[in-house]
Amino acid sequence: MASITYRSADVDAFKVAYREAGLVGAPKLLLLHGFPSAGHMFRDLIPLLADRFHIVAPDLPGFGQSDMPSRESFRYTFDNFARVIERFTEVIGFDRFAVYVFDYGAPTGFRLALRHPERITAIISQNGNAYEDGLSENWTPLKTYWQDPSPANRDALRALLTPEATRWQYTHGVSDPMTVSPDGQNLDNFYLARAGSDDVQLDLFGDYKSNVALYPAFQEYFRKHTPPFLAVWGKNDPFFIPPGAEAFKRDNPNAVVQFFDTGHFALETHATEIADSIRAFLT
């Protein structure tokens, strides 16, 4: 079993917590998590890949064990996420790396690719979207908030922050919910319950419209740079639907798409299969 260490990096006075495994000098792999999780979502995947890659999985600002500064001192936007993670990679010496993106990790990682295409050796997208084709009807309440950021529309999104909503995200589209460990979702709910976390998350819901606005830029990056690209997709995801995975092939002839019969948090049920796909793809 690969040894995993739990570290933190000082990124311009901002603490970024991260997991690390594998040998220094091996091909580098950066894992970027999504909402409402943190680096712990990769707890099953990392041991399956650590013999082949030097892996780091940071917690995004305001998530997991990374700093969660006040909203007055730090703007919770995806641009700021990308800036922090970009500096994080520089601080820890990740100069060229493959990136695994999921959910919020996708617009964060794709911004890194836009800014420094020379640093990206490959992209693995696990339900990490870059096309309007991939947005399901479940985005309607968020789109309503983007169009009219009223207090009422903001409060309507608090339903997405409840323990029941977290459980639904983990189990929707899974053939047998009893195969989904409670560990990840319970830890997510612990972090969501922290004082101030609700407004941090609501700010990010509002800023997600900036990601959709950047979809054309992301797509141009795929066309221009054609990075080796693997989409491993839980086909029953209630938020990011299969057409979003297929769309990568429109812009990148190097894109490979694989679907798994599971939901949004595909690693909860298919970590071994996804690890096998990554090993074959990157090798």
PDB file of N, CA and C in Angstrom, residues 209-266:
ATOM      1  N   LYS A 209     -21.220  31.332 -12.913  1.00  0.00           N
ATOM      2  CA  LYS A 209     -21.539  31.874 -14.234  1.00  0.00           C
ATOM      3  C   LYS A 209     -20.283  32.326 -14.970  1.00  0.00           C
ATOM      4  N   SER A 210     -19.223  32.678 -14.219  1.00  0.00           N
ATOM      5  CA  SER A 210     -17.968  33.074 -14.872  1.00  0.00           C
ATOM      6  C   SER A 210     -17.335  31.897 -15.592  1.00  0.00           C
ATOM      7  N   ASN A 211     -17.584  30.693 -15.108  1.00  0.00           N
ATOM      8  CA  ASN A 211     -17.055  29.502 -15.776  1.00  0.00           C
ATOM      9  C   ASN A 211     -17.758  29.269 -17.108  1.00  0.00           C
ATOM     10  N   VAL A 212     -19.074  29.416 -17.105  1.00  0.00           N
ATOM     11  CA  VAL A 212     -19.829  29.244 -18.345  1.00  0.00           C
ATOM     12  C   VAL A 212     -19.403  30.298 -19.366  1.00  0.00           C
ATOM     13  N   ALA A 213     -19.139  31.504 -18.894  1.00  0.00           N
ATOM     14  CA  ALA A 213     -18.677  32.562 -19.807  1.00  0.00           C
ATOM     15  C   ALA A 213     -17.327  32.220 -20.425  1.00  0.00           C
ATOM     16  N   LEU A 214     -16.526  31.420 -19.718  1.00  0.00           N
ATOM     17  CA  LEU A 214     -15.210  31.039 -20.231  1.00  0.00           C
ATOM     18  C   LEU A 214     -15.239  29.775 -21.089  1.00  0.00           C
ATOM     19  N   TYR A 215     -16.385  29.120 -21.208  1.00  0.00           N
ATOM     20  CA  TYR A 215     -16.429  27.893 -21.999  1.00  0.00           C
ATOM     21  C   TYR A 215     -15.836  28.078 -23.403  1.00  0.00           C
ATOM     22  N   PRO A 216     -16.160  29.164 -24.133  1.00  0.00           N
ATOM     23  CA  PRO A 216     -15.543  29.326 -25.455  1.00  0.00           C
ATOM     24  C   PRO A 216     -14.013  29.403 -25.405  1.00  0.00           C
ATOM     25  N   ALA A 217     -13.457  30.026 -24.369  1.00  0.00           N
ATOM     26  CA  ALA A 217     -12.000  30.104 -24.233  1.00  0.00           C
ATOM     27  C   ALA A 217     -11.418  28.727 -23.931  1.00  0.00           C
ATOM     28  N   PHE A 218     -12.089  27.964 -23.068  1.00  0.00           N
ATOM     29  CA  PHE A 218     -11.621  26.609 -22.797  1.00  0.00           C
ATOM     30  C   PHE A 218     -11.636  25.773 -24.082  1.00  0.00           C
ATOM     31  N   GLN A 219     -12.700  25.900 -24.839  1.00  0.00           N
ATOM     32  CA  GLN A 219     -12.829  25.123 -26.075  1.00  0.00           C
ATOM     33  C   GLN A 219     -11.758  25.515 -27.094  1.00  0.00           C
ATOM     34  N   GLU A 220     -11.433  26.800 -27.151  1.00  0.00           N
ATOM     35  CA  GLU A 220     -10.360  27.236 -28.045  1.00  0.00           C
ATOM     36  C   GLU A 220      -9.022  26.656 -27.601  1.00  0.00           C
ATOM     37  N   TYR A 221      -8.809  26.573 -26.295  1.00  0.00           N
ATOM     38  CA  TYR A 221      -7.593  25.925 -25.787  1.00  0.00           C
ATOM     39  C   TYR A 221      -7.524  24.479 -26.255  1.00  0.00           C
ATOM     40  N   PHE A 222      -8.627  23.753 -26.159  1.00  0.00           N
ATOM     41  CA  PHE A 222      -8.630  22.351 -26.598  1.00  0.00           C
ATOM     42  C   PHE A 222      -8.301  22.252 -28.089  1.00  0.00           C
ATOM     43  N   ARG A 223      -8.857  23.165 -28.898  1.00  0.00           N
ATOM     44  CA  ARG A 223      -8.603  23.126 -30.340  1.00  0.00           C
ATOM     45  C   ARG A 223      -7.157  23.474 -30.668  1.00  0.00           C
ATOM     46  N   LYS A 224      -6.632  24.474 -29.971  1.00  0.00           N
ATOM     47  CA  LYS A 224      -5.295  24.963 -30.298  1.00  0.00           C
ATOM     48  C   LYS A 224      -4.198  24.035 -29.801  1.00  0.00           C
ATOM     49  N   HIS A 225      -4.349  23.504 -28.594  1.00  0.00           N
ATOM     50  CA  HIS A 225      -3.267  22.743 -27.967  1.00  0.00           C
ATOM     51  C   HIS A 225      -3.496  21.230 -27.996  1.00  0.00           C
ATOM     52  N   THR A 226      -4.719  20.798 -28.235  1.00  0.00           N
ATOM     53  CA  THR A 226      -5.076  19.376 -28.314  1.00  0.00           C
ATOM     54  C   THR A 226      -4.318  18.517 -27.296  1.00  0.00           C
ATOM     55  N   PRO A 227      -4.451  18.818 -26.002  1.00  0.00           N
ATOM     56  CA  PRO A 227      -3.743  18.006 -25.005  1.00  0.00           C
ATOM     57  C   PRO A 227      -4.292  16.592 -24.988  1.00  0.00           C
ATOM     58  N   PRO A 228      -3.470  15.604 -24.649  1.00  0.00           N
ATOM     59  CA  PRO A 228      -4.031  14.272 -24.387  1.00  0.00           C
ATOM     60  C   PRO A 228      -5.155  14.411 -23.364  1.00  0.00           C
ATOM     61  N   PHE A 229      -6.323  13.890 -23.691  1.00  0.00           N
ATOM     62  CA  PHE A 229      -7.515  14.194 -22.890  1.00  0.00           C
ATOM     63  C   PHE A 229      -8.338  12.932 -22.691  1.00  0.00           C
ATOM     64  N   LEU A 230      -8.618  12.617 -21.432  1.00  0.00           N
ATOM     65  CA  LEU A 230      -9.452  11.469 -21.079  1.00  0.00           C
ATOM     66  C   LEU A 230     -10.639  11.952 -20.260  1.00  0.00           C
ATOM     67  N   ALA A 231     -11.842  11.712 -20.770  1.00  0.00           N
ATOM     68  CA  ALA A 231     -13.057  11.994 -20.004  1.00  0.00           C
ATOM     69  C   ALA A 231     -13.576  10.678 -19.445  1.00  0.00           C
ATOM     70  N   VAL A 232     -13.586  10.556 -18.110  1.00  0.00           N
ATOM     71  CA  VAL A 232     -14.158   9.394 -17.431  1.00  0.00           C
ATOM     72  C   VAL A 232     -15.387   9.898 -16.700  1.00  0.00           C
ATOM     73  N   TRP A 233     -16.553   9.435 -17.103  1.00  0.00           N
ATOM     74  CA  TRP A 233     -17.796  10.114 -16.755  1.00  0.00           C
ATOM     75  C   TRP A 233     -18.789   9.178 -16.101  1.00  0.00           C
ATOM     76  N   GLY A 234     -19.292   9.581 -14.934  1.00  0.00           N
ATOM     77  CA  GLY A 234     -20.453   8.912 -14.381  1.00  0.00           C
ATOM     78  C   GLY A 234     -21.664   9.311 -15.204  1.00  0.00           C
ATOM     79  N   LYS A 235     -22.189   8.387 -15.977  1.00  0.00           N
ATOM     80  CA  LYS A 235     -23.192   8.752 -16.985  1.00  0.00           C
ATOM     81  C   LYS A 235     -24.535   9.143 -16.380  1.00  0.00           C
ATOM     82  N   ASN A 236     -24.739   8.864 -15.088  1.00  0.00           N
ATOM     83  CA  ASN A 236     -26.009   9.204 -14.444  1.00  0.00           C
ATOM     84  C   ASN A 236     -25.899  10.462 -13.590  1.00  0.00           C
ATOM     85  N   ASP A 237     -24.881  11.252 -13.822  1.00  0.00           N
ATOM     86  CA  ASP A 237     -24.678  12.503 -13.082  1.00  0.00           C
ATOM     87  C   ASP A 237     -25.907  13.401 -13.262  1.00  0.00           C
ATOM     88  N   PRO A 238     -26.507  13.891 -12.155  1.00  0.00           N
ATOM     89  CA  PRO A 238     -27.690  14.746 -12.297  1.00  0.00           C
ATOM     90  C   PRO A 238     -27.366  16.176 -12.708  1.00  0.00           C
ATOM     91  N   PHE A 239     -26.092  16.568 -12.677  1.00  0.00           N
ATOM     92  CA  PHE A 239     -25.703  17.932 -13.013  1.00  0.00           C
ATOM     93  C   PHE A 239     -24.986  18.017 -14.355  1.00  0.00           C
ATOM     94  N   PHE A 240     -23.986  17.169 -14.560  1.00  0.00           N
ATOM     95  CA  PHE A 240     -23.175  17.200 -15.778  1.00  0.00           C
ATOM     96  C   PHE A 240     -23.477  15.943 -16.590  1.00  0.00           C
ATOM     97  N   ILE A 241     -24.264  16.111 -17.625  1.00  0.00           N
ATOM     98  CA  ILE A 241     -24.820  14.988 -18.365  1.00  0.00           C
ATOM     99  C   ILE A 241     -23.875  14.549 -19.484  1.00  0.00           C
ATOM    100  N   PRO A 242     -24.073  13.327 -20.018  1.00  0.00           N
ATOM    101  CA  PRO A 242     -23.141  12.757 -20.999  1.00  0.00           C
ATOM    102  C   PRO A 242     -22.822  13.617 -22.215  1.00  0.00           C
ATOM    103  N   PRO A 243     -23.744  14.411 -22.769  1.00  0.00           N
ATOM    104  CA  PRO A 243     -23.346  15.236 -23.913  1.00  0.00           C
ATOM    105  C   PRO A 243     -22.167  16.165 -23.613  1.00  0.00           C
ATOM    106  N   GLY A 244     -21.991  16.544 -22.356  1.00  0.00           N
ATOM    107  CA  GLY A 244     -20.834  17.365 -21.998  1.00  0.00           C
ATOM    108  C   GLY A 244     -19.528  16.629 -22.154  1.00  0.00           C
ATOM    109  N   ALA A 245     -19.551  15.310 -21.904  1.00  0.00           N
ATOM    110  CA  ALA A 245     -18.347  14.499 -22.107  1.00  0.00           C
ATOM    111  C   ALA A 245     -18.076  14.313 -23.593  1.00  0.00           C
ATOM    112  N   GLU A 246     -19.101  13.979 -24.353  1.00  0.00           N
ATOM    113  CA  GLU A 246     -18.931  13.769 -25.793  1.00  0.00           C
ATOM    114  C   GLU A 246     -18.455  15.033 -26.493  1.00  0.00           C
ATOM    115  N   ALA A 247     -18.831  16.197 -25.960  1.00  0.00           N
ATOM    116  CA  ALA A 247     -18.494  17.458 -26.615  1.00  0.00           C
ATOM    117  C   ALA A 247     -16.992  17.708 -26.691  1.00  0.00           C
ATOM    118  N   PHE A 248     -16.217  17.137 -25.758  1.00  0.00           N
ATOM    119  CA  PHE A 248     -14.769  17.339 -25.817  1.00  0.00           C
ATOM    120  C   PHE A 248     -14.195  16.860 -27.146  1.00  0.00           C
ATOM    121  N   LYS A 249     -14.804  15.836 -27.740  1.00  0.00           N
ATOM    122  CA  LYS A 249     -14.289  15.284 -28.993  1.00  0.00           C
ATOM    123  C   LYS A 249     -14.505  16.229 -30.169  1.00  0.00           C
ATOM    124  N   ARG A 250     -15.423  17.183 -30.022  1.00  0.00           N
ATOM    125  CA  ARG A 250     -15.639  18.163 -31.090  1.00  0.00           C
ATOM    126  C   ARG A 250     -14.413  19.032 -31.311  1.00  0.00           C
ATOM    127  N   ASP A 251     -13.731  19.364 -30.205  1.00  0.00           N
ATOM    128  CA  ASP A 251     -12.640  20.332 -30.267  1.00  0.00           C
ATOM    129  C   ASP A 251     -11.263  19.714 -30.143  1.00  0.00           C
ATOM    130  N   ASN A 252     -11.198  18.479 -29.676  1.00  0.00           N
ATOM    131  CA  ASN A 252      -9.892  17.863 -29.436  1.00  0.00           C
ATOM    132  C   ASN A 252      -9.878  16.450 -30.013  1.00  0.00           C
ATOM    133  N   PRO A 253      -9.155  16.246 -31.123  1.00  0.00           N
ATOM    134  CA  PRO A 253      -9.104  14.900 -31.706  1.00  0.00           C
ATOM    135  C   PRO A 253      -8.401  13.895 -30.809  1.00  0.00           C
ATOM    136  N   ASN A 254      -7.701  14.381 -29.773  1.00  0.00           N
ATOM    137  CA  ASN A 254      -7.021  13.481 -28.839  1.00  0.00           C
ATOM    138  C   ASN A 254      -7.898  13.095 -27.652  1.00  0.00           C
ATOM    139  N   ALA A 255      -9.160  13.523 -27.662  1.00  0.00           N
ATOM    140  CA  ALA A 255     -10.044  13.227 -26.534  1.00  0.00           C
ATOM    141  C   ALA A 255     -10.587  11.807 -26.619  1.00  0.00           C
ATOM    142  N   VAL A 256     -10.533  11.119 -25.484  1.00  0.00           N
ATOM    143  CA  VAL A 256     -11.092   9.778 -25.329  1.00  0.00           C
ATOM    144  C   VAL A 256     -12.165   9.855 -24.256  1.00  0.00           C
ATOM    145  N   VAL A 257     -13.333   9.263 -24.514  1.00  0.00           N
ATOM    146  CA  VAL A 257     -14.453   9.346 -23.582  1.00  0.00           C
ATOM    147  C   VAL A 257     -14.853   7.949 -23.140  1.00  0.00           C
ATOM    148  N   GLN A 258     -14.969   7.776 -21.822  1.00  0.00           N
ATOM    149  CA  GLN A 258     -15.425   6.507 -21.249  1.00  0.00           C
ATOM    150  C   GLN A 258     -16.525   6.796 -20.233  1.00  0.00           C
ATOM    151  N   PHE A 259     -17.628   6.060 -20.353  1.00  0.00           N
ATOM    152  CA  PHE A 259     -18.748   6.226 -19.435  1.00  0.00           C
ATOM    153  C   PHE A 259     -18.806   5.062 -18.452  1.00  0.00           C
ATOM    154  N   PHE A 260     -19.216   5.396 -17.221  1.00  0.00           N
ATOM    155  CA  PHE A 260     -19.393   4.390 -16.182  1.00  0.00           C
ATOM    156  C   PHE A 260     -20.809   4.505 -15.635  1.00  0.00           C
ATOM    157  N   ASP A 261     -21.388   3.367 -15.275  1.00  0.00           N
ATOM    158  CA  ASP A 261     -22.766   3.329 -14.810  1.00  0.00           C
ATOM    159  C   ASP A 261     -22.835   3.733 -13.344  1.00  0.00           C
ATOM    160  N   THR A 262     -22.666   5.028 -13.130  1.00  0.00           N
ATOM    161  CA  THR A 262     -22.693   5.574 -11.778  1.00  0.00           C
ATOM    162  C   THR A 262     -23.062   7.049 -11.869  1.00  0.00           C
ATOM    163  N   GLY A 263     -22.971   7.768 -10.742  1.00  0.00           N
ATOM    164  CA  GLY A 263     -23.420   9.149 -10.698  1.00  0.00           C
ATOM    165  C   GLY A 263     -22.296  10.164 -10.644  1.00  0.00           C
ATOM    166  N   HIS A 264     -22.552  11.256  -9.943  1.00  0.00           N
ATOM    167  CA  HIS A 264     -21.648  12.412  -9.900  1.00  0.00           C
ATOM    168  C   HIS A 264     -20.310  12.055  -9.265  1.00  0.00           C
ATOM    169  N   PHE A 265     -20.344  11.440  -8.081  1.00  0.00           N
ATOM    170  CA  PHE A 265     -19.119  11.062  -7.377  1.00  0.00           C
ATOM    171  C   PHE A 265     -18.691   9.661  -7.819  1.00  0.00           C
ATOM    172  N   ALA A 266     -18.228   9.579  -9.047  1.00  0.00           N
ATOM    173  CA  ALA A 266     -17.936   8.283  -9.661  1.00  0.00           C
ATOM    174  C   ALA A 266     -16.852   7.508  -8.921  1.00  0.00           C
TER     175      ALA A 266
END
